[in-house]
Amino acid sequence: MSNQDDKQKHKKRMEAQKAKVDERIAQATEERGILIVITGNGKGKSTSGFGTVTRAVGHGQKAAVVQFVKGTWPCGERDLLQQVGVPFHVMGTGFTWETQDKDTDIAAATKAWEQAKVWLKDDTIDVVLLDEITYMVTYKYIDLDDVLDALANRPKEQSVVVTGRACHRAITDLADTVSEVRSQKHAFDAGIMARKGIDW
Ligand code: ATP
Ligand code: MG
């Protein structure tokens, strides 16, 4: 095949592809916030959630973050985003990390969820990140129906990112975009320690 034929073929393929993309763009006419779930066992869920928050904030939008994590682990994204005015609620459970007191955990999860619900009703907030909330539902620390209700009835323009492993099917069913991060390998399994700036 001559170089000219090759170029012509490529051009045709590109045109056909562009027509398909244009058709899909034309079909996407609905404008509203979306519910995104980033789940699975691979690395990249929380970083994706924080990436979305950063993207929104970069456009001058408002974001809020609830971290449903035990303890107050250092977190580079939190340190940065708080500096630019993004409100955070960190669940934490303080001493109970050692004592594993279920009632204290439930109380902390409930408090974090109450704050999440305030933000999920606030139409001035463009993006809410509910980092690691999936575990709270799995442990039944917070009520699934209450979560579904708050997510479904949030302001129309608000987007929400849910992260965590094994997301409940009812939440992925409600979501608009669901990505499952599958682990092919993780440095930790090769004995490499978690790294500042990479893992937290
Ligand atoms: P990240 O915050 O890096 O995006 P993540 O949110 O996908 O990770 P989590 O399940 O929340 O993952 O785990 C948090 C910590 O565990 C991070 O330090 C991450 O690097 C590490 N981690 C994530 N996936 C794995 C894995 N498959 N094996 C071992 N450690 C992992
Ligand atoms: Mg995470």
PDB file of C-alpha atoms and ligand atoms in Angstrom:
ATOM      1  CA  MET A   1       0.000   0.000   0.000  1.00  0.00           C
ATOM      2  CA  SER A   2       1.361   3.401  -0.920  1.00  0.00           C
ATOM      3  CA  ASN A   3       1.924   6.003   1.695  1.00  0.00           C
ATOM      4  CA  GLN A   4      -0.857   8.039   0.116  1.00  0.00           C
ATOM      5  CA  ASP A   5      -3.367   5.147   0.401  1.00  0.00           C
ATOM      6  CA  ASP A   6      -2.362   4.613   4.004  1.00  0.00           C
ATOM      7  CA  LYS A   7      -2.957   8.263   4.838  1.00  0.00           C
ATOM      8  CA  GLN A   8      -6.326   8.169   3.081  1.00  0.00           C
ATOM      9  CA  LYS A   9      -7.385   5.066   5.041  1.00  0.00           C
ATOM     10  CA  HIS A  10      -6.330   6.634   8.306  1.00  0.00           C
ATOM     11  CA  LYS A  11      -8.238   9.823   7.496  1.00  0.00           C
ATOM     12  CA  LYS A  12     -11.412   7.801   6.756  1.00  0.00           C
ATOM     13  CA  ARG A  13     -11.098   5.872  10.004  1.00  0.00           C
ATOM     14  CA  MET A  14     -10.641   9.084  11.970  1.00  0.00           C
ATOM     15  CA  GLU A  15     -13.658  10.670  10.281  1.00  0.00           C
ATOM     16  CA  ALA A  16     -15.832   7.669  11.110  1.00  0.00           C
ATOM     17  CA  GLN A  17     -14.635   7.757  14.714  1.00  0.00           C
ATOM     18  CA  LYS A  18     -15.292  11.491  14.988  1.00  0.00           C
ATOM     19  CA  ALA A  19     -18.824  11.015  13.630  1.00  0.00           C
ATOM     20  CA  LYS A  20     -19.495   8.396  16.323  1.00  0.00           C
ATOM     21  CA  VAL A  21     -18.113  10.620  19.099  1.00  0.00           C
ATOM     22  CA  ASP A  22     -20.070  13.638  17.801  1.00  0.00           C
ATOM     23  CA  GLU A  23     -23.261  11.556  17.798  1.00  0.00           C
ATOM     24  CA  ARG A  24     -22.696  10.505  21.403  1.00  0.00           C
ATOM     25  CA  ILE A  25     -21.936  14.097  22.432  1.00  0.00           C
ATOM     26  CA  ALA A  26     -25.157  15.227  20.746  1.00  0.00           C
ATOM     27  CA  GLN A  27     -27.088  12.584  22.695  1.00  0.00           C
ATOM     28  CA  ALA A  28     -25.719  13.772  26.059  1.00  0.00           C
ATOM     29  CA  THR A  29     -28.077  16.652  26.669  1.00  0.00           C
ATOM     30  CA  GLU A  30     -28.895  16.273  30.343  1.00  0.00           C
ATOM     31  CA  GLU A  31     -27.117  18.654  32.687  1.00  0.00           C
ATOM     32  CA  ARG A  32     -26.902  17.625  36.321  1.00  0.00           C
ATOM     33  CA  GLY A  33     -24.469  16.544  38.990  1.00  0.00           C
ATOM     34  CA  ILE A  34     -23.503  12.887  39.032  1.00  0.00           C
ATOM     35  CA  LEU A  35     -22.849  10.189  41.587  1.00  0.00           C
ATOM     36  CA  ILE A  36     -19.489   8.503  41.080  1.00  0.00           C
ATOM     37  CA  VAL A  37     -18.393   5.315  42.844  1.00  0.00           C
ATOM     38  CA  ILE A  38     -14.736   4.301  42.872  1.00  0.00           C
ATOM     39  CA  THR A  39     -14.518   0.828  44.347  1.00  0.00           C
ATOM     40  CA  GLY A  40     -12.423  -2.356  44.100  1.00  0.00           C
ATOM     41  CA  ASN A  41      -9.275  -3.694  45.723  1.00  0.00           C
ATOM     42  CA  GLY A  42      -6.665  -1.819  43.700  1.00  0.00           C
ATOM     43  CA  LYS A  43      -4.855   1.381  44.634  1.00  0.00           C
ATOM     44  CA  GLY A  44      -6.270   4.628  43.316  1.00  0.00           C
ATOM     45  CA  LYS A  45      -9.718   5.111  44.843  1.00  0.00           C
ATOM     46  CA  SER A  46      -9.114   7.922  47.303  1.00  0.00           C
ATOM     47  CA  THR A  47      -6.560   9.587  45.031  1.00  0.00           C
ATOM     48  CA  SER A  48      -9.217   9.625  42.327  1.00  0.00           C
ATOM     49  CA  GLY A  49     -11.753  11.162  44.717  1.00  0.00           C
ATOM     50  CA  PHE A  50      -9.310  13.844  45.813  1.00  0.00           C
ATOM     51  CA  GLY A  51      -8.362  14.412  42.178  1.00  0.00           C
ATOM     52  CA  THR A  52     -11.993  15.205  41.388  1.00  0.00           C
ATOM     53  CA  VAL A  53     -12.218  17.567  44.363  1.00  0.00           C
ATOM     54  CA  THR A  54      -9.028  19.322  43.214  1.00  0.00           C
ATOM     55  CA  ARG A  55     -10.382  19.583  39.684  1.00  0.00           C
ATOM     56  CA  ALA A  56     -13.582  21.229  40.930  1.00  0.00           C
ATOM     57  CA  VAL A  57     -11.745  23.597  43.260  1.00  0.00           C
ATOM     58  CA  GLY A  58      -9.439  24.529  40.374  1.00  0.00           C
ATOM     59  CA  HIS A  59     -12.520  25.755  38.524  1.00  0.00           C
ATOM     60  CA  GLY A  60     -13.506  27.906  41.502  1.00  0.00           C
ATOM     61  CA  GLN A  61     -16.191  25.459  42.609  1.00  0.00           C
ATOM     62  CA  LYS A  62     -16.984  24.503  46.194  1.00  0.00           C
ATOM     63  CA  ALA A  63     -16.194  21.081  47.590  1.00  0.00           C
ATOM     64  CA  ALA A  64     -16.450  19.320  50.959  1.00  0.00           C
ATOM     65  CA  VAL A  65     -14.874  16.101  52.183  1.00  0.00           C
ATOM     66  CA  VAL A  66     -15.853  13.533  54.789  1.00  0.00           C
ATOM     67  CA  GLN A  67     -13.198  10.924  55.561  1.00  0.00           C
ATOM     68  CA  PHE A  68     -14.750   7.854  57.115  1.00  0.00           C
ATOM     69  CA  VAL A  69     -11.419   6.623  58.429  1.00  0.00           C
ATOM     70  CA  LYS A  70     -10.383   5.578  61.886  1.00  0.00           C
ATOM     71  CA  GLY A  71      -7.777   7.694  63.598  1.00  0.00           C
ATOM     72  CA  THR A  72      -6.355  10.916  62.210  1.00  0.00           C
ATOM     73  CA  TRP A  73      -3.818   9.646  59.709  1.00  0.00           C
ATOM     74  CA  PRO A  74      -1.767  12.258  57.913  1.00  0.00           C
ATOM     75  CA  CYS A  75      -3.160  13.054  54.483  1.00  0.00           C
ATOM     76  CA  GLY A  76      -1.375  15.275  51.950  1.00  0.00           C
ATOM     77  CA  GLU A  77      -4.551  16.130  50.058  1.00  0.00           C
ATOM     78  CA  ARG A  78      -6.267  17.248  53.266  1.00  0.00           C
ATOM     79  CA  ASP A  79      -3.367  19.529  54.214  1.00  0.00           C
ATOM     80  CA  LEU A  80      -3.442  21.135  50.779  1.00  0.00           C
ATOM     81  CA  LEU A  81      -7.196  21.386  50.271  1.00  0.00           C
ATOM     82  CA  GLN A  82      -7.842  22.803  53.736  1.00  0.00           C
ATOM     83  CA  GLN A  83      -5.436  25.626  52.872  1.00  0.00           C
ATOM     84  CA  VAL A  84      -7.729  26.624  50.018  1.00  0.00           C
ATOM     85  CA  GLY A  85     -10.820  26.491  52.213  1.00  0.00           C
ATOM     86  CA  VAL A  86     -12.224  23.019  51.563  1.00  0.00           C
ATOM     87  CA  PRO A  87     -14.025  21.884  54.726  1.00  0.00           C
ATOM     88  CA  PHE A  88     -13.175  18.411  56.033  1.00  0.00           C
ATOM     89  CA  HIS A  89     -14.780  16.169  58.591  1.00  0.00           C
ATOM     90  CA  VAL A  90     -12.491  13.348  59.677  1.00  0.00           C
ATOM     91  CA  MET A  91     -14.346  10.591  61.453  1.00  0.00           C
ATOM     92  CA  GLY A  92     -11.503   9.393  63.641  1.00  0.00           C
ATOM     93  CA  THR A  93     -12.230   7.389  66.727  1.00  0.00           C
ATOM     94  CA  GLY A  94      -9.189   8.343  68.758  1.00  0.00           C
ATOM     95  CA  PHE A  95      -8.386   5.845  71.428  1.00  0.00           C
ATOM     96  CA  THR A  96     -10.816   3.240  70.105  1.00  0.00           C
ATOM     97  CA  TRP A  97      -8.336   2.300  67.393  1.00  0.00           C
ATOM     98  CA  GLU A  98      -6.656   0.386  70.179  1.00  0.00           C
ATOM     99  CA  THR A  99      -9.723  -0.599  72.153  1.00  0.00           C
ATOM    100  CA  GLN A 100     -11.985  -1.412  69.141  1.00  0.00           C
ATOM    101  CA  ASP A 101     -15.020  -0.123  70.992  1.00  0.00           C
ATOM    102  CA  LYS A 102     -17.940  -0.658  68.645  1.00  0.00           C
ATOM    103  CA  ASP A 103     -20.278   1.841  70.295  1.00  0.00           C
ATOM    104  CA  THR A 104     -17.693   4.618  70.039  1.00  0.00           C
ATOM    105  CA  ASP A 105     -17.085   3.719  66.391  1.00  0.00           C
ATOM    106  CA  ILE A 106     -20.804   3.856  65.648  1.00  0.00           C
ATOM    107  CA  ALA A 107     -21.086   7.218  67.409  1.00  0.00           C
ATOM    108  CA  ALA A 108     -18.168   8.603  65.370  1.00  0.00           C
ATOM    109  CA  ALA A 109     -19.574   7.201  62.111  1.00  0.00           C
ATOM    110  CA  THR A 110     -22.989   8.643  62.902  1.00  0.00           C
ATOM    111  CA  LYS A 111     -21.484  12.072  63.599  1.00  0.00           C
ATOM    112  CA  ALA A 112     -19.517  11.995  60.331  1.00  0.00           C
ATOM    113  CA  TRP A 113     -22.620  10.913  58.442  1.00  0.00           C
ATOM    114  CA  GLU A 114     -24.666  13.734  60.030  1.00  0.00           C
ATOM    115  CA  GLN A 115     -22.090  16.211  58.686  1.00  0.00           C
ATOM    116  CA  ALA A 116     -22.186  14.504  55.279  1.00  0.00           C
ATOM    117  CA  LYS A 117     -25.967  14.903  55.226  1.00  0.00           C
ATOM    118  CA  VAL A 118     -25.673  18.649  55.884  1.00  0.00           C
ATOM    119  CA  TRP A 119     -23.360  18.977  52.875  1.00  0.00           C
ATOM    120  CA  LEU A 120     -25.578  16.705  50.769  1.00  0.00           C
ATOM    121  CA  LYS A 121     -28.405  19.215  51.284  1.00  0.00           C
ATOM    122  CA  ASP A 122     -26.290  22.314  50.559  1.00  0.00           C
ATOM    123  CA  ASP A 123     -26.802  23.473  46.989  1.00  0.00           C
ATOM    124  CA  THR A 124     -23.810  25.807  47.183  1.00  0.00           C
ATOM    125  CA  ILE A 125     -21.502  22.774  47.286  1.00  0.00           C
ATOM    126  CA  ASP A 126     -20.601  21.388  43.870  1.00  0.00           C
ATOM    127  CA  VAL A 127     -18.706  18.259  44.898  1.00  0.00           C
ATOM    128  CA  VAL A 128     -18.901  16.135  48.041  1.00  0.00           C
ATOM    129  CA  LEU A 129     -16.307  13.414  48.589  1.00  0.00           C
ATOM    130  CA  LEU A 130     -17.389  10.585  50.896  1.00  0.00           C
ATOM    131  CA  ASP A 131     -14.047   8.839  51.254  1.00  0.00           C
ATOM    132  CA  GLU A 132     -14.186   5.236  52.543  1.00  0.00           C
ATOM    133  CA  ILE A 133     -17.916   5.460  53.308  1.00  0.00           C
ATOM    134  CA  THR A 134     -18.519   1.968  51.863  1.00  0.00           C
ATOM    135  CA  TYR A 135     -17.160   0.309  55.015  1.00  0.00           C
ATOM    136  CA  MET A 136     -19.587   2.215  57.251  1.00  0.00           C
ATOM    137  CA  VAL A 137     -22.453   0.723  55.266  1.00  0.00           C
ATOM    138  CA  THR A 138     -20.896  -2.768  55.282  1.00  0.00           C
ATOM    139  CA  TYR A 139     -20.435  -2.698  59.065  1.00  0.00           C
ATOM    140  CA  LYS A 140     -23.975  -1.278  59.376  1.00  0.00           C
ATOM    141  CA  TYR A 141     -22.564   1.692  61.309  1.00  0.00           C
ATOM    142  CA  ILE A 142     -24.774   3.892  59.156  1.00  0.00           C
ATOM    143  CA  ASP A 143     -28.109   2.995  57.627  1.00  0.00           C
ATOM    144  CA  LEU A 144     -28.065   2.057  53.935  1.00  0.00           C
ATOM    145  CA  ASP A 145     -31.539   3.455  53.237  1.00  0.00           C
ATOM    146  CA  ASP A 146     -30.593   6.732  54.861  1.00  0.00           C
ATOM    147  CA  VAL A 147     -27.486   6.908  52.652  1.00  0.00           C
ATOM    148  CA  LEU A 148     -29.491   6.117  49.510  1.00  0.00           C
ATOM    149  CA  ASP A 149     -32.105   8.702  50.457  1.00  0.00           C
ATOM    150  CA  ALA A 150     -29.547  11.459  51.041  1.00  0.00           C
ATOM    151  CA  LEU A 151     -27.689  10.642  47.813  1.00  0.00           C
ATOM    152  CA  ALA A 152     -30.856  10.470  45.729  1.00  0.00           C
ATOM    153  CA  ASN A 153     -32.297  13.712  47.096  1.00  0.00           C
ATOM    154  CA  ARG A 154     -29.147  15.862  46.952  1.00  0.00           C
ATOM    155  CA  PRO A 155     -29.209  19.149  45.000  1.00  0.00           C
ATOM    156  CA  LYS A 156     -29.511  18.600  41.252  1.00  0.00           C
ATOM    157  CA  GLU A 157     -26.217  20.262  40.376  1.00  0.00           C
ATOM    158  CA  GLN A 158     -24.216  18.542  43.106  1.00  0.00           C
ATOM    159  CA  SER A 159     -21.850  15.690  42.309  1.00  0.00           C
ATOM    160  CA  VAL A 160     -20.758  13.116  44.863  1.00  0.00           C
ATOM    161  CA  VAL A 161     -17.787  10.768  44.873  1.00  0.00           C
ATOM    162  CA  VAL A 162     -18.045   7.630  46.995  1.00  0.00           C
ATOM    163  CA  THR A 163     -14.891   5.598  47.573  1.00  0.00           C
ATOM    164  CA  GLY A 164     -14.062   2.336  49.301  1.00  0.00           C
ATOM    165  CA  ARG A 165     -13.859  -1.371  48.659  1.00  0.00           C
ATOM    166  CA  ALA A 166     -16.898  -3.602  48.188  1.00  0.00           C
ATOM    167  CA  CYS A 167     -19.414  -0.832  47.601  1.00  0.00           C
ATOM    168  CA  HIS A 168     -22.984  -1.978  48.314  1.00  0.00           C
ATOM    169  CA  ARG A 169     -24.863  -2.915  45.167  1.00  0.00           C
ATOM    170  CA  ALA A 170     -27.709  -0.520  45.957  1.00  0.00           C
ATOM    171  CA  ILE A 171     -25.261   2.408  45.865  1.00  0.00           C
ATOM    172  CA  THR A 172     -23.641   1.315  42.600  1.00  0.00           C
ATOM    173  CA  ASP A 173     -27.139   0.855  41.147  1.00  0.00           C
ATOM    174  CA  LEU A 174     -27.978   4.445  42.069  1.00  0.00           C
ATOM    175  CA  ALA A 175     -24.653   5.799  40.753  1.00  0.00           C
ATOM    176  CA  ASP A 176     -24.139   7.284  37.302  1.00  0.00           C
ATOM    177  CA  THR A 177     -20.479   6.321  36.988  1.00  0.00           C
ATOM    178  CA  VAL A 178     -18.932   3.303  38.663  1.00  0.00           C
ATOM    179  CA  SER A 179     -15.276   2.381  38.333  1.00  0.00           C
ATOM    180  CA  GLU A 180     -13.790  -0.715  39.858  1.00  0.00           C
ATOM    181  CA  VAL A 181     -10.047  -0.460  40.449  1.00  0.00           C
ATOM    182  CA  ARG A 182      -8.591  -3.936  40.118  1.00  0.00           C
ATOM    183  CA  SER A 183      -5.225  -4.705  41.668  1.00  0.00           C
ATOM    184  CA  GLN A 184      -2.708  -6.317  39.344  1.00  0.00           C
ATOM    185  CA  LYS A 185       0.084  -5.817  41.831  1.00  0.00           C
ATOM    186  CA  HIS A 186       0.844  -3.525  44.741  1.00  0.00           C
ATOM    187  CA  ALA A 187       4.262  -2.439  45.980  1.00  0.00           C
ATOM    188  CA  PHE A 188       3.287  -3.357  49.544  1.00  0.00           C
ATOM    189  CA  ASP A 189       3.091  -7.039  48.556  1.00  0.00           C
ATOM    190  CA  ALA A 190       6.743  -6.813  47.478  1.00  0.00           C
ATOM    191  CA  GLY A 191       7.645  -5.526  50.933  1.00  0.00           C
ATOM    192  CA  ILE A 192       7.861  -1.860  49.971  1.00  0.00           C
ATOM    193  CA  MET A 193       6.676   0.447  52.748  1.00  0.00           C
ATOM    194  CA  ALA A 194       3.804   2.896  52.297  1.00  0.00           C
ATOM    195  CA  ARG A 195       5.287   6.214  51.180  1.00  0.00           C
ATOM    196  CA  LYS A 196       4.559   9.789  52.124  1.00  0.00           C
ATOM    197  CA  GLY A 197       3.247  11.641  49.069  1.00  0.00           C
ATOM    198  CA  ILE A 198       2.312   8.373  47.375  1.00  0.00           C
ATOM    199  CA  ASP A 199       0.171   6.445  49.834  1.00  0.00           C
ATOM    200  CA  TRP A 200      -0.974   9.242  52.115  1.00  0.00           C
TER     201      TRP A 200
HETATM  202  P1  ATP B   1      -5.085   5.566  47.481  1.00  0.00           P
HETATM  203  O1  ATP B   1      -5.426   6.408  48.697  1.00  0.00           O
HETATM  204  O2  ATP B   1      -3.616   5.414  47.316  1.00  0.00           O
HETATM  205  O3  ATP B   1      -5.817   6.005  46.252  1.00  0.00           O
HETATM  206  P2  ATP B   1      -7.063   3.552  47.828  1.00  0.00           P
HETATM  207  O4  ATP B   1      -7.970   4.590  48.353  1.00  0.00           O
HETATM  208  O5  ATP B   1      -7.400   2.930  46.522  1.00  0.00           O
HETATM  209  O6  ATP B   1      -5.577   4.094  47.788  1.00  0.00           O
HETATM  210  P3  ATP B   1      -7.490   2.053  50.280  1.00  0.00           P
HETATM  211  O7  ATP B   1      -8.157   0.735  50.227  1.00  0.00           O
HETATM  212  O8  ATP B   1      -8.252   3.214  50.791  1.00  0.00           O
HETATM  213  O9  ATP B   1      -6.901   2.331  48.821  1.00  0.00           O
HETATM  214  O10 ATP B   1      -6.165   1.852  51.087  1.00  0.00           O
HETATM  215  C1  ATP B   1      -5.408   2.914  51.519  1.00  0.00           C
HETATM  216  C2  ATP B   1      -3.966   2.530  51.632  1.00  0.00           C
HETATM  217  O11 ATP B   1      -3.721   1.176  51.322  1.00  0.00           O
HETATM  218  C3  ATP B   1      -3.075   3.317  50.670  1.00  0.00           C
HETATM  219  O12 ATP B   1      -1.881   3.573  51.345  1.00  0.00           O
HETATM  220  C4  ATP B   1      -2.855   2.397  49.529  1.00  0.00           C
HETATM  221  O13 ATP B   1      -1.615   2.586  48.872  1.00  0.00           O
HETATM  222  C5  ATP B   1      -2.890   1.056  50.194  1.00  0.00           C
HETATM  223  N1  ATP B   1      -3.453   0.069  49.251  1.00  0.00           N
HETATM  224  C6  ATP B   1      -4.398   0.264  48.319  1.00  0.00           C
HETATM  225  N2  ATP B   1      -4.630  -0.857  47.611  1.00  0.00           N
HETATM  226  C7  ATP B   1      -3.790  -1.795  48.106  1.00  0.00           C
HETATM  227  C8  ATP B   1      -3.520  -3.170  47.799  1.00  0.00           C
HETATM  228  N3  ATP B   1      -4.156  -3.806  46.811  1.00  0.00           N
HETATM  229  N4  ATP B   1      -2.579  -3.812  48.558  1.00  0.00           N
HETATM  230  C9  ATP B   1      -1.932  -3.192  49.543  1.00  0.00           C
HETATM  231  N5  ATP B   1      -2.141  -1.896  49.889  1.00  0.00           N
HETATM  232  C10 ATP B   1      -3.041  -1.198  49.185  1.00  0.00           C
HETATM  233 MG    MG B   2      -8.935   4.965  50.061  1.00  0.00          MG
END
